[in-house]
Structure formats: C-alpha cells, structure tokens
Coordinates of C-alpha atoms in Angstrom, one line a residue:
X1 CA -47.0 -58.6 40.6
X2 CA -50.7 -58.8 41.8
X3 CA -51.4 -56.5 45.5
X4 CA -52.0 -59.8 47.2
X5 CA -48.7 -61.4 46.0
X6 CA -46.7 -58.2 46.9
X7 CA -48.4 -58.7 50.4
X8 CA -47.3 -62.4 50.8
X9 CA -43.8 -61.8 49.8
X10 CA -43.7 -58.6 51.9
X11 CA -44.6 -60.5 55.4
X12 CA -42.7 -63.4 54.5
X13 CA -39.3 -61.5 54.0
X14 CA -40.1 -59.0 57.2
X15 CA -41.6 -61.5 59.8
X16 CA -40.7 -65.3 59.0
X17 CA -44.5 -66.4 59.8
X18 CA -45.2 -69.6 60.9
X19 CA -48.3 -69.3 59.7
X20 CA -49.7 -67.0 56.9
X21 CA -52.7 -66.7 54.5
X22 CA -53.8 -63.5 52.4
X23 CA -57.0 -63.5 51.1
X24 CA -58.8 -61.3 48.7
X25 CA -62.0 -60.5 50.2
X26 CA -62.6 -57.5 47.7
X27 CA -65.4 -59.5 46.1
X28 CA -67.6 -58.8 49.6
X29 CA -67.2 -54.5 48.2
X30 CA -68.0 -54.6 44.9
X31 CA -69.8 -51.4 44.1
X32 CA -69.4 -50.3 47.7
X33 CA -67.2 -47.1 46.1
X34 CA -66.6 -46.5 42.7
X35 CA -64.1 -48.5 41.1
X36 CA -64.1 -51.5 43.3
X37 CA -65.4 -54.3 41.3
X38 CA -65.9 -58.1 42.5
X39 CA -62.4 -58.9 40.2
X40 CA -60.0 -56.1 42.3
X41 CA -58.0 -55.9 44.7
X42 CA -59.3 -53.2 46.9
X43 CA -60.5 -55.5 50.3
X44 CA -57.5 -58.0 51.7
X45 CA -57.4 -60.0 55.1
X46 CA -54.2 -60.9 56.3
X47 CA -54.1 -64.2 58.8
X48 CA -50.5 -64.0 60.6
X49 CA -48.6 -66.1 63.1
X50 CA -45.3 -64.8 63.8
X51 CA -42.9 -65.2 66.8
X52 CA -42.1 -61.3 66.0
X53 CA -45.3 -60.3 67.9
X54 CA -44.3 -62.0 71.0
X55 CA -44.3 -59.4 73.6
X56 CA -46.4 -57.3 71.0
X57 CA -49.3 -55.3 72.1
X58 CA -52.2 -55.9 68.9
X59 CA -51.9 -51.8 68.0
X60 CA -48.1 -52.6 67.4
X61 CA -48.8 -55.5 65.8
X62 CA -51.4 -54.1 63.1
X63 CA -49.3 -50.8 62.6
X64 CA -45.9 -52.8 62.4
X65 CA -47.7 -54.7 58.8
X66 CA -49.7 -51.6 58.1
X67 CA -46.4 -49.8 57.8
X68 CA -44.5 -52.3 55.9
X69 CA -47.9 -52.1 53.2
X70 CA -47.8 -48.1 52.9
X71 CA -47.0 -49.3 49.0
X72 CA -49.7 -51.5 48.7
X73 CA -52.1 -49.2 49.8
X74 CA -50.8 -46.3 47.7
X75 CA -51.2 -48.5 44.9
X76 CA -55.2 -48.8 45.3
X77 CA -55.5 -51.3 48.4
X78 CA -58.4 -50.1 50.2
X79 CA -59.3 -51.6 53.5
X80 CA -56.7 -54.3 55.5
X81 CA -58.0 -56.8 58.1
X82 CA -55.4 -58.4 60.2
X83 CA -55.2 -61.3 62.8
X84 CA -51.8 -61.2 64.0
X85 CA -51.1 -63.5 66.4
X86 CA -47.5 -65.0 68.2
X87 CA -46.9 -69.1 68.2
X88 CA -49.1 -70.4 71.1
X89 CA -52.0 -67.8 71.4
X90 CA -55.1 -68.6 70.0
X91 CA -56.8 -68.0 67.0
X92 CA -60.5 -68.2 65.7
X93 CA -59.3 -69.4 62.3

C-alpha cells in the first residue's frame, strides 16, 4: 500500500471526515535532500474536515493526525502539511 493510500485509510477509519483529500506534493522537493525524487512519496498535504476537531485547538488538531501517521513517517514520509478544520469553519481550499 502506497504512503498516501495508508494515510487516506488511516483518517478515514480514526476521524469519519466529511471532507478529505491527500495529495502528494513530493514532486515540489525533488532533489531538495537526497533521495527525494519528483516520483516519491516524501512531501504530503492533508486537507481535513472532521466534526472530531470541534472544540479542537489547531496544535491538538495537527498532533492528533501526526500521531496517528508516526508509521508513515517512519516509513520515509518526510514533511506533513495539514488543514484540519470542523464542519462550518472556513477553509481557503
């Protein structure tokens, strides 16, 4: 299972998202570090909306999905970017 699938599945399962999209933005680091080529997996944003971060401050909200990755990043995911948001608070995408 591909980093960015194992990411999908893992929010799905842990916070029911009305809203979700993961997308592999390693392309933007190739050659930043070596390794990280335009075809890996190294540079993910995650795009959430979830009624589990009602009440949420935005640190809770990034270490709560940081936590539930610690496998992903183990496995040779770089650098995370997360908008978590609840239903009914704005976005910018």
């Amino acid at each position: 299972m591909s980093i960015r699938s194992a990411i999908e599945t893992k929010l799905v399962e842990a916070f029911a998202p009305e809203r979700l999209d993961v997308l592999n933005e390693s392309h933007h680091h190739a050659g930043h570090q070596p390794g990280m080529t335009e075809d890996g997996e190294t540079h993910m944003r995650v795009r959430i909306v979830s009624a589990k971060f009602s009440g949420l401050t935005r640190l809770s909200r990034h270490r709560a999905i940081t936590d539930l990755l610690k496998s992903e990043f183990d496995a040779g995911l770089h650098a995370l970017a997360i908008d978590a948001a609840a239903p009914g608070e704005p976005t910018r995408w």
